[in-house]
Short mmCIF file of C-alpha atoms in Angstrom, two decimals:
data_model
loop_
_atom_site.label_atom_id
_atom_site.label_comp_id
_atom_site.label_asym_id
_atom_site.label_seq_id
_atom_site.Cartn_x
_atom_site.Cartn_y
_atom_site.Cartn_z
CA MET A 1 5.17 -11.57 -56.66
CA ALA A 2 3.14 -9.58 -56.93
CA LEU A 3 2.10 -9.84 -53.02
CA LEU A 4 -2.53 -10.77 -54.01
CA ASP A 5 -0.85 -13.21 -56.41
CA ALA A 6 1.08 -14.98 -54.05
CA LEU A 7 -2.40 -14.87 -51.34
CA LEU A 8 -4.37 -16.18 -54.41
CA CYS A 9 -0.77 -19.60 -54.26
CA CYS A 10 -1.20 -19.78 -51.79
CA LEU A 11 -5.20 -20.05 -50.96
CA LEU A 12 -5.70 -22.51 -54.00
CA ALA A 13 -2.52 -24.25 -52.36
CA VAL A 14 -4.67 -25.43 -49.21
CA GLY A 15 -5.09 -29.57 -48.41
CA HIS A 16 -2.50 -29.26 -51.18
CA CYS A 17 1.52 -29.25 -49.59
CA ARG A 18 1.75 -31.18 -46.76
CA PRO A 19 5.19 -30.75 -45.05
CA ALA A 20 6.25 -33.79 -43.44
CA LEU A 21 4.62 -33.89 -39.79
CA GLY A 22 6.40 -35.09 -36.53
CA LEU A 23 5.01 -38.00 -35.01
CA PRO A 24 1.68 -38.74 -33.58
CA LEU A 25 1.15 -37.68 -29.61
CA ALA A 26 -1.88 -40.27 -29.05
CA PRO A 27 -2.22 -43.33 -28.40
CA ALA A 28 -0.32 -45.73 -31.03
CA ASP A 29 -3.06 -47.81 -31.39
CA GLY A 30 -5.43 -45.32 -32.87
CA ARG A 31 -7.11 -44.10 -29.77
CA SER A 32 -8.48 -40.97 -27.83
CA PRO A 33 -8.79 -41.58 -24.39
CA ALA A 34 -12.22 -40.47 -23.27
CA PRO A 35 -10.97 -36.57 -22.13
CA ALA A 36 -10.94 -36.15 -18.33
CA VAL A 37 -10.25 -33.03 -19.30
CA GLY A 38 -10.68 -30.60 -21.21
CA GLN A 39 -8.34 -28.84 -24.07
CA PHE A 40 -8.09 -26.36 -26.03
CA TRP A 41 -5.45 -24.49 -28.81
CA HIS A 42 -4.15 -21.36 -28.99
CA VAL A 43 -2.38 -20.26 -31.58
CA THR A 44 -1.46 -15.96 -32.84
CA ASP A 45 0.66 -14.08 -35.18
CA LEU A 46 0.78 -16.08 -38.15
CA HIS A 47 2.44 -12.82 -39.83
CA LEU A 48 2.36 -15.34 -44.20
CA ASP A 49 4.27 -13.18 -46.00
CA ALA A 50 3.53 -14.45 -49.29
CA THR A 51 6.65 -13.38 -51.00
CA TYR A 52 9.00 -15.75 -48.99
CA HIS A 53 10.82 -17.42 -51.79
CA ILE A 54 14.67 -18.76 -51.91
CA THR A 55 16.65 -16.83 -54.21
CA ASP A 56 20.33 -15.86 -55.27
CA ASP A 57 20.05 -12.41 -53.93
CA ARG A 58 19.67 -12.51 -50.18
CA THR A 59 18.01 -8.87 -50.14
CA LYS A 60 14.73 -9.89 -52.04
CA VAL A 61 13.93 -13.21 -50.47
CA CYS A 62 11.13 -12.04 -48.92
CA ALA A 63 8.65 -8.36 -48.54
CA SER A 64 9.56 -8.58 -44.89
CA SER A 65 12.83 -7.91 -44.86
CA LYS A 66 12.72 -4.32 -45.98
CA GLY A 67 15.33 -5.39 -47.95
CA GLN A 68 17.48 -6.50 -45.22
CA LYS A 69 19.55 -9.99 -45.77
CA ALA A 70 17.54 -12.50 -44.85
CA SER A 71 20.10 -15.32 -42.88
CA ASN A 72 19.98 -18.22 -43.59
CA PRO A 73 16.91 -19.34 -45.99
CA GLY A 74 14.73 -23.00 -46.16
CA PRO A 75 11.84 -23.74 -47.18
CA PHE A 76 10.48 -23.07 -43.46
CA GLY A 77 10.61 -19.77 -43.36
CA ASP A 78 13.99 -16.94 -42.16
CA VAL A 79 14.53 -14.99 -39.18
CA MET A 80 14.63 -12.18 -41.05
CA CYS A 81 11.57 -12.59 -42.92
CA ASP A 82 8.47 -13.38 -41.89
CA SER A 83 5.94 -17.02 -42.18
CA PRO A 84 6.41 -18.69 -45.77
CA TYR A 85 2.27 -20.31 -45.71
CA HIS A 86 4.31 -23.38 -46.06
CA LEU A 87 5.38 -22.64 -42.05
CA ILE A 88 1.71 -22.18 -41.37
CA LEU A 89 0.32 -24.76 -42.56
CA SER A 90 3.05 -27.06 -41.38
CA ALA A 91 1.52 -25.44 -37.71
CA PHE A 92 -1.97 -26.34 -38.51
CA ASP A 93 -0.92 -29.46 -39.75
CA PHE A 94 0.69 -30.16 -36.64
CA ILE A 95 -2.38 -29.70 -34.64
CA LYS A 96 -4.72 -31.23 -37.02
CA ASN A 97 -2.23 -34.56 -36.86
CA SER A 98 -1.50 -34.58 -33.89
CA GLU A 99 -5.53 -36.22 -32.75
CA GLN A 100 -5.60 -34.25 -29.94
CA GLU A 101 -9.18 -34.11 -28.79
CA SER A 102 -10.51 -30.25 -28.04
CA SER A 103 -13.09 -28.26 -27.83
CA PHE A 104 -11.64 -25.27 -29.25
CA MET A 105 -9.12 -23.15 -30.91
CA ILE A 106 -8.62 -19.44 -30.11
CA TRP A 107 -6.57 -17.85 -33.22
CA THR A 108 -5.38 -13.99 -31.40
CA GLY A 109 -4.40 -12.09 -34.31
CA ASP A 110 -2.06 -10.26 -37.30
CA SER A 111 -2.26 -12.00 -40.27
CA PRO A 112 -0.61 -9.85 -42.67
CA PRO A 113 3.01 -9.22 -42.78
CA HIS A 114 5.41 -6.24 -41.01
CA VAL A 115 5.72 -4.52 -44.34
CA PRO A 116 5.99 -1.03 -45.29
CA VAL A 117 2.30 0.17 -45.60
CA HIS A 118 2.48 1.48 -49.22
CA LYS A 119 2.74 -2.45 -50.16
CA LEU A 120 -0.51 -3.30 -48.94
CA SER A 121 -4.34 -1.97 -48.87
CA THR A 122 -7.36 -2.67 -46.61
CA ASP A 123 -7.91 -5.10 -49.42
CA THR A 124 -5.21 -6.80 -49.59
CA VAL A 125 -5.01 -7.20 -45.73
CA ILE A 126 -8.32 -8.93 -45.47
CA ASN A 127 -7.90 -11.23 -48.59
CA VAL A 128 -4.41 -12.53 -45.89
CA ILE A 129 -7.17 -12.65 -42.77
CA ALA A 130 -9.16 -14.10 -45.44
CA ASN A 131 -6.72 -17.03 -46.85
CA MET A 132 -6.65 -18.06 -43.22
CA THR A 133 -9.38 -18.09 -42.58
CA THR A 134 -10.07 -20.52 -45.10
CA THR A 135 -7.17 -22.60 -44.68
CA VAL A 136 -8.26 -23.52 -41.21
CA ARG A 137 -11.86 -23.88 -41.96
CA SER A 138 -11.35 -26.53 -44.43
CA LEU A 139 -8.60 -27.50 -42.42
CA PHE A 140 -10.68 -27.85 -39.03
CA PRO A 141 -14.09 -27.92 -40.43
CA ASN A 142 -16.18 -29.33 -37.47
CA LEU A 143 -13.94 -26.85 -34.76
CA GLN A 144 -15.27 -24.01 -34.05
CA VAL A 145 -12.83 -21.03 -33.39
CA PHE A 146 -12.77 -17.67 -31.93
CA PRO A 147 -10.56 -15.37 -33.50
CA ALA A 148 -9.15 -11.82 -32.57
CA LEU A 149 -8.43 -9.29 -34.09
CA GLY A 150 -4.33 -8.12 -34.36
CA ASN A 151 -2.96 -4.22 -34.68
CA HIS A 152 -1.73 -6.00 -37.67
CA ASP A 153 -5.18 -7.11 -38.94
CA TYR A 154 -6.18 -3.41 -40.66
CA TRP A 155 -4.47 -0.93 -42.89
CA PRO A 156 -2.81 1.33 -42.11
CA GLN A 157 -1.87 -1.19 -39.27
CA ASP A 158 -2.96 -0.10 -35.48
CA GLN A 159 -5.71 2.39 -36.41
CA LEU A 160 -8.25 0.46 -35.99
CA PRO A 161 -11.52 2.00 -35.51
CA THR A 162 -14.16 3.58 -33.15
CA GLY A 163 -17.42 2.57 -35.56
CA THR A 164 -17.62 0.61 -38.43
CA SER A 165 -15.65 0.18 -41.30
CA LYS A 166 -15.19 -2.13 -44.63
CA VAL A 167 -12.32 -4.70 -42.27
CA TYR A 168 -14.69 -4.78 -39.45
CA ASN A 169 -18.18 -5.50 -41.54
CA ALA A 170 -15.28 -8.67 -44.06
CA VAL A 171 -14.27 -10.41 -40.85
CA ALA A 172 -17.89 -9.63 -39.66
CA ASN A 173 -18.55 -12.60 -42.61
CA LEU A 174 -14.91 -14.84 -43.05
CA TRP A 175 -16.43 -15.71 -38.89
CA LYS A 176 -20.06 -16.03 -39.38
CA PRO A 177 -19.67 -20.42 -39.37
CA TRP A 178 -18.67 -19.92 -36.25
CA LEU A 179 -20.16 -16.99 -34.29
CA ASP A 180 -23.79 -16.58 -32.79
CA GLU A 181 -25.31 -12.59 -34.66
CA GLU A 182 -24.90 -10.95 -31.70
CA ALA A 183 -21.44 -12.00 -31.94
CA ILE A 184 -21.53 -10.63 -35.32
CA ARG A 185 -23.98 -7.53 -35.11
CA THR A 186 -20.97 -5.91 -32.57
CA LEU A 187 -17.68 -7.22 -33.97
CA ARG A 188 -19.48 -5.04 -37.40
CA LYS A 189 -19.66 -2.25 -35.48
CA GLY A 190 -16.55 -2.22 -33.51
CA GLY A 191 -13.75 -5.69 -33.27
CA PHE A 192 -15.64 -7.18 -30.35
CA TYR A 193 -17.79 -9.98 -29.44
CA SER A 194 -18.52 -12.85 -27.26
CA GLN A 195 -19.67 -16.20 -27.63
CA LYS A 196 -20.30 -19.04 -26.55
CA VAL A 197 -18.31 -21.78 -26.35
CA SER A 198 -20.84 -24.40 -28.25
CA THR A 199 -19.34 -27.69 -26.54
CA ASN A 200 -19.25 -25.67 -23.33
CA LEU A 201 -22.19 -23.89 -22.78
CA ASN A 202 -21.81 -22.50 -19.37
CA LEU A 203 -18.07 -21.22 -20.76
CA ARG A 204 -17.49 -17.65 -22.76
CA ILE A 205 -15.80 -16.52 -24.76
CA ILE A 206 -14.68 -12.74 -24.95
CA SER A 207 -12.67 -11.99 -27.50
CA LEU A 208 -11.56 -8.15 -27.02
CA ASN A 209 -10.48 -5.40 -29.04
CA THR A 210 -6.96 -4.12 -27.00
CA ASN A 211 -5.92 -2.40 -30.69
CA LEU A 212 -7.46 1.09 -29.74
CA TYR A 213 -6.26 1.48 -26.44
CA TYR A 214 -2.52 0.77 -28.33
CA GLY A 215 -0.46 3.23 -28.22
CA PRO A 216 0.13 4.36 -32.11
CA ASP A 217 -3.58 4.22 -32.96
CA ILE A 218 -4.78 7.64 -33.70
CA VAL A 219 -8.07 7.65 -34.09
CA THR A 220 -8.62 6.47 -30.57
CA LEU A 221 -5.87 9.32 -29.00
CA ASN A 222 -7.88 11.05 -25.86
CA LYS A 223 -11.39 8.77 -25.91
CA THR A 224 -12.07 7.66 -22.67
CA ASP A 225 -14.09 5.06 -24.04
CA PRO A 226 -13.08 3.97 -27.47
CA ALA A 227 -15.86 2.48 -29.23
CA ASN A 228 -18.06 1.99 -26.20
CA GLN A 229 -16.05 -1.47 -25.20
CA PHE A 230 -15.59 -0.82 -21.27
CA GLU A 231 -19.21 0.16 -20.78
CA TRP A 232 -19.92 -3.88 -23.07
CA LEU A 233 -17.46 -5.68 -20.87
CA GLU A 234 -18.29 -4.06 -17.86
CA ASN A 235 -21.91 -5.23 -18.69
CA THR A 236 -21.02 -8.37 -19.83
CA LEU A 237 -19.25 -10.51 -17.49
CA ASN A 238 -21.70 -8.47 -15.25
CA ILE A 239 -24.19 -10.94 -17.39
CA SER A 240 -22.07 -13.70 -17.73
CA GLN A 241 -22.14 -13.83 -13.47
CA GLN A 242 -25.46 -13.48 -13.12
CA ASN A 243 -26.37 -16.52 -14.85
CA LYS A 244 -23.24 -18.39 -13.37
CA GLU A 245 -21.05 -18.86 -16.55
CA LYS A 246 -16.94 -19.27 -16.22
CA VAL A 247 -15.26 -16.91 -18.34
CA TYR A 248 -11.67 -16.61 -20.82
CA ILE A 249 -10.71 -13.43 -21.61
CA ILE A 250 -8.62 -13.26 -25.85
CA ALA A 251 -7.03 -10.86 -27.16
CA HIS A 252 -4.69 -9.14 -29.40
CA VAL A 253 -2.83 -6.58 -27.43
CA PRO A 254 -1.69 -7.81 -23.31
CA VAL A 255 -2.13 -6.01 -21.09
CA GLY A 256 0.39 -5.30 -17.92
CA TYR A 257 3.91 -4.12 -19.02
CA LEU A 258 6.46 -5.11 -21.06
CA PRO A 259 8.99 -7.47 -19.95
CA TYR A 260 11.57 -6.23 -22.33
CA SER A 261 11.61 -3.17 -21.49
CA MET A 262 11.15 -0.96 -18.29
CA SER A 263 8.48 0.71 -16.53
CA THR A 264 6.93 0.35 -20.46
CA THR A 265 3.12 -0.75 -21.35
CA ALA A 266 1.60 -2.84 -23.52
CA MET A 267 -0.96 -0.74 -24.14
CA ARG A 268 -1.19 3.37 -22.73
CA GLU A 269 -1.32 3.60 -19.13
CA TYR A 270 -4.76 4.65 -18.90
CA TYR A 271 -6.96 1.92 -20.21
CA ASN A 272 -4.65 -0.58 -18.88
CA GLU A 273 -5.29 0.69 -15.04
CA LYS A 274 -9.16 0.05 -16.81
CA LEU A 275 -9.06 -3.02 -17.96
CA ILE A 276 -7.26 -3.77 -14.56
CA GLY A 277 -9.23 -2.53 -12.20
CA ILE A 278 -12.62 -4.61 -14.65
CA PHE A 279 -10.89 -7.22 -14.68
CA ARG A 280 -10.25 -6.87 -10.86
CA LYS A 281 -13.60 -6.94 -9.85
CA TYR A 282 -14.76 -9.97 -12.34
CA SER A 283 -11.80 -12.33 -11.00
CA ASN A 284 -14.65 -14.36 -10.09
CA VAL A 285 -16.01 -14.51 -13.05
CA ILE A 286 -13.06 -14.78 -15.73
CA ALA A 287 -10.88 -18.55 -15.69
CA GLY A 288 -7.84 -17.00 -17.97
CA GLN A 289 -7.22 -14.58 -19.70
CA PHE A 290 -4.66 -14.80 -23.36
CA TYR A 291 -3.51 -12.40 -25.42
CA GLY A 292 -0.81 -12.36 -28.40
CA HIS A 293 1.40 -9.87 -29.68
CA THR A 294 4.97 -10.08 -28.30
CA HIS A 295 5.87 -13.19 -30.07
CA ARG A 296 7.11 -14.28 -26.97
CA ASP A 297 6.37 -16.92 -24.56
CA SER A 298 5.42 -15.24 -20.96
CA ILE A 299 3.05 -15.56 -17.72
CA MET A 300 1.48 -12.84 -15.84
CA VAL A 301 -0.43 -12.45 -12.05
CA LEU A 302 -3.33 -10.13 -10.95
CA SER A 303 -3.23 -9.91 -8.06
CA ASP A 304 -5.48 -7.53 -6.02
CA LYS A 305 -5.28 -4.19 -4.67
CA LYS A 306 -3.96 -5.95 -1.36
CA GLY A 307 -1.80 -8.58 -3.29
CA ASN A 308 -3.44 -11.41 -3.30
CA PRO A 309 -3.45 -13.61 -6.89
CA ILE A 310 -6.54 -13.37 -8.63
CA ASN A 311 -6.71 -14.33 -11.93
CA SER A 312 -3.82 -16.58 -14.93
CA LEU A 313 -3.17 -14.80 -17.16
CA PHE A 314 -0.41 -16.55 -20.99
CA VAL A 315 0.93 -14.44 -24.46
CA ALA A 316 1.76 -17.14 -26.18
CA PRO A 317 4.81 -17.09 -29.02
CA ALA A 318 4.29 -15.58 -32.68
CA VAL A 319 4.27 -18.64 -35.34
CA THR A 320 5.83 -16.51 -37.34
CA PRO A 321 10.55 -15.76 -36.21
CA VAL A 322 10.97 -12.95 -36.99
CA LYS A 323 12.90 -10.12 -35.99
CA SER A 324 14.64 -7.13 -37.31
CA VAL A 325 18.35 -6.31 -38.11
CA VAL A 326 18.92 -4.85 -34.74
CA GLU A 327 16.96 -7.45 -32.55
CA LYS A 328 20.03 -10.46 -30.87
CA GLN A 329 17.81 -12.83 -30.77
CA THR A 330 14.24 -14.26 -32.26
CA ASN A 331 11.19 -16.98 -31.10
CA ASN A 332 11.54 -20.52 -32.86
CA PRO A 333 7.55 -20.60 -34.10
CA GLY A 334 4.97 -22.27 -31.35
CA ILE A 335 1.86 -23.12 -31.05
CA ARG A 336 0.37 -24.01 -27.43
CA LEU A 337 -2.57 -27.08 -25.61
CA PHE A 338 -4.44 -25.50 -22.91
CA GLN A 339 -5.73 -28.52 -20.50
CA TYR A 340 -8.27 -26.93 -18.41
CA ASP A 341 -11.48 -28.65 -15.74
CA PRO A 342 -15.09 -29.26 -18.07
CA ARG A 343 -15.73 -28.98 -15.09
CA ASP A 344 -15.11 -25.40 -14.11
CA TYR A 345 -13.40 -24.22 -16.20
CA LYS A 346 -10.49 -23.57 -13.83
CA LEU A 347 -6.67 -24.17 -16.13
CA LEU A 348 -5.34 -26.56 -15.17
CA ASP A 349 -1.85 -27.09 -17.78
CA MET A 350 0.19 -25.80 -21.26
CA LEU A 351 1.21 -28.31 -23.41
CA GLN A 352 4.15 -26.00 -25.52
CA TYR A 353 4.77 -26.80 -29.16
CA TYR A 354 7.86 -26.08 -31.11
CA LEU A 355 9.79 -26.20 -33.79
CA ASN A 356 13.52 -25.80 -34.01
CA LEU A 357 13.59 -23.29 -37.73
CA THR A 358 17.33 -24.28 -38.78
CA ASP A 359 17.32 -27.64 -37.77
CA ALA A 360 13.80 -28.10 -40.31
CA ASN A 361 14.81 -25.67 -42.73
CA LEU A 362 18.70 -28.09 -42.30
CA LYS A 363 16.06 -31.49 -43.05
CA GLY A 364 13.91 -29.70 -45.42
CA GLU A 365 10.47 -31.59 -43.05
CA SER A 366 8.69 -29.97 -39.63
CA ASN A 367 9.20 -32.10 -37.17
CA TRP A 368 7.18 -30.37 -34.23
CA LYS A 369 7.78 -30.87 -30.65
CA LEU A 370 7.60 -30.57 -27.50
CA GLU A 371 8.68 -28.08 -25.70
CA TYR A 372 7.51 -28.18 -22.24
CA ILE A 373 5.11 -28.84 -19.71
CA LEU A 374 4.10 -25.68 -17.40
CA THR A 375 2.84 -27.66 -14.58
CA GLN A 376 5.69 -30.45 -15.05
CA THR A 377 9.05 -28.25 -15.96
CA TYR A 378 8.23 -26.14 -13.08
CA ASP A 379 7.18 -28.58 -10.50
CA ILE A 380 3.16 -26.82 -9.99
CA GLU A 381 0.44 -28.35 -9.26
CA ASP A 382 -2.57 -26.50 -12.02
CA LEU A 383 -1.90 -23.40 -13.68
CA GLN A 384 -4.28 -21.05 -11.27
CA PRO A 385 -3.51 -18.39 -9.54
CA LYS A 386 -2.10 -19.30 -6.16
CA SER A 387 0.21 -21.34 -8.60
CA LEU A 388 1.61 -19.04 -11.36
CA TYR A 389 2.32 -16.32 -8.27
CA GLY A 390 4.29 -18.91 -5.95
CA LEU A 391 6.27 -19.79 -9.43
CA ALA A 392 6.86 -16.38 -9.88
CA LYS A 393 8.07 -15.83 -6.20
CA GLN A 394 11.54 -18.88 -7.32
CA PHE A 395 12.38 -16.96 -10.49
CA ALA A 396 12.43 -14.10 -8.13
CA ILE A 397 15.45 -15.61 -6.13
CA LEU A 398 19.24 -15.48 -6.96
CA ASP A 399 20.18 -17.87 -9.23
CA SER A 400 16.58 -19.50 -9.95
CA LYS A 401 17.02 -22.45 -12.10
CA LYS A 402 13.28 -22.17 -12.81
CA PHE A 403 13.65 -18.99 -14.10
CA ILE A 404 17.10 -19.68 -16.05
CA LYS A 405 14.38 -22.63 -17.75
CA TYR A 406 11.92 -19.13 -18.05
CA TYR A 407 14.20 -16.66 -20.23
CA ASN A 408 15.20 -19.48 -22.60
CA TYR A 409 11.41 -20.52 -23.23
CA PHE A 410 10.46 -16.15 -23.62
CA PHE A 411 12.61 -16.76 -26.44
CA VAL A 412 10.52 -20.87 -27.71
CA SER A 413 13.89 -22.27 -27.35
CA TYR A 414 15.96 -20.77 -30.21
CA ASP A 415 18.80 -19.59 -28.09
CA SER A 416 20.18 -21.37 -24.65
CA SER A 417 22.88 -19.67 -24.13
CA VAL A 418 21.10 -16.07 -23.84
CA ILE A 419 21.54 -14.64 -20.77
CA CYS A 420 18.88 -11.99 -18.20
CA ASN A 421 21.55 -9.59 -16.62
CA GLU A 422 19.56 -8.16 -12.59
CA LYS A 423 18.47 -5.94 -14.22
CA CYS A 424 17.09 -7.84 -17.76
CA LYS A 425 15.14 -10.21 -14.99
CA ALA A 426 14.10 -7.34 -12.63
CA PHE A 427 11.66 -6.37 -15.78
CA GLN A 428 10.52 -10.10 -16.65
CA ILE A 429 10.30 -10.38 -12.26
CA CYS A 430 8.12 -7.26 -12.07
CA ALA A 431 5.77 -8.04 -15.36
CA VAL A 432 4.97 -11.59 -14.58
CA MET A 433 3.83 -10.83 -10.59
CA ASN A 434 2.24 -6.44 -11.25
CA LEU A 435 0.39 -5.08 -14.32
CA ASP A 436 -0.12 -2.21 -12.31
CA HIS A 437 1.40 1.13 -11.91
CA ASN A 438 1.24 1.72 -7.82
CA SER A 439 2.08 -2.66 -7.97
CA TYR A 440 4.92 -2.39 -11.13
CA VAL A 441 6.68 0.55 -9.21
CA ASP A 442 6.84 -0.46 -5.21
CA CYS A 443 8.20 -4.13 -7.70
CA LEU A 444 11.16 -2.13 -9.88
CA LYS A 445 12.57 -0.32 -6.61
CA GLN A 446 12.42 -2.99 -4.55
CA TYR A 447 14.43 -4.73 -6.37
CA TYR A 448 16.80 -2.42 -7.55
CA VAL A 449 17.56 -1.64 -4.11
CA ARG A 450 17.54 -5.96 -2.83
CA HIS A 451 20.12 -6.04 -5.60
CA ASN A 452 21.87 -2.40 -6.19
CA ILE A 453 20.90 -1.81 -8.71
#
């Protein structure tokens, strides 16, 4: 089936193909309690593959397997494939039927599939984003949603430009219902924006286009401030500081170091250092940071130059379960709910939900479940930098049971037998606690010496 035809089928299917759901999360009497806390959802990396279909030829189940055999395809997908529409709809249906009161949703990018460049086009990419936007708006007509662009939300992928483009214009039009005129203006110009939350007027969302800083983006090579986003970010944070607002930063490509490889930043190192400097300067304004891109579940703690924890960062796992043929591990599909104090927007807790893909395919129904509640599973007070820093210190202890849990959740409970050796653990711990070059290098050195790696 051609990709565009398949997309049209998906779009027409909104409202007509509800998969079975897990139990609702609200009290049995149907009344939601008055929220003592504020809540918002975070979804990321949907990666719709509209070509997904069950067929005897395993190499032709989905375009995103790139000719490799699907391993065990079922109605909700396969680990060699990006998300079928059925899987994405099951995630949003679960959110809708959870009866959790939420103030807003953040959606941190990557709607199109991982397919060769010639299989897509600018129009196809726009159609995929439009399809996902229509799905979200139809299911959540009264919810404010804050999207961020991902590196796949462009054609060719990764090559996001520093000025206006067909894609930036298209998403500005698609996302108009959620954003004000100034946000739409900067979105058209550079793929980023800031916007107040309509239900919490002292809270501002800053949606960054960190894809401009991503290594494969040749458009931005040797540019010191692509699209003038750094200058705009500093100005926006400065005004928020003056107006006594709090800010949540959302973006696709995260700052810091990748926890699964040595000395590798998710974005170019120069841009990473620049962002870290800005985030340190305005850490009293920034109440939380939220990213996607890696498809894994991880935390980071930003410290000041003296080593004091000053900011909490969260990388959410993907909805897509896709992996390459050489990878042993992947993730189960995941979505999450954050809880915050509505008075000062401090992050209090996070509830991670997941779909056991193998189980869902066997039973033919999507039973999304609570995987863990962050404060309860790690026995910490809240999601403040000091709490997360203390937790990271506990991870570093030899044979830490908390770290074993963390590493299982890193893959969204895909394989509980997975083992992280000392070198693996060094990369994980140093990535959690050290976001800038100097402190990260020092961390690795100390870890290697201490553990004789």
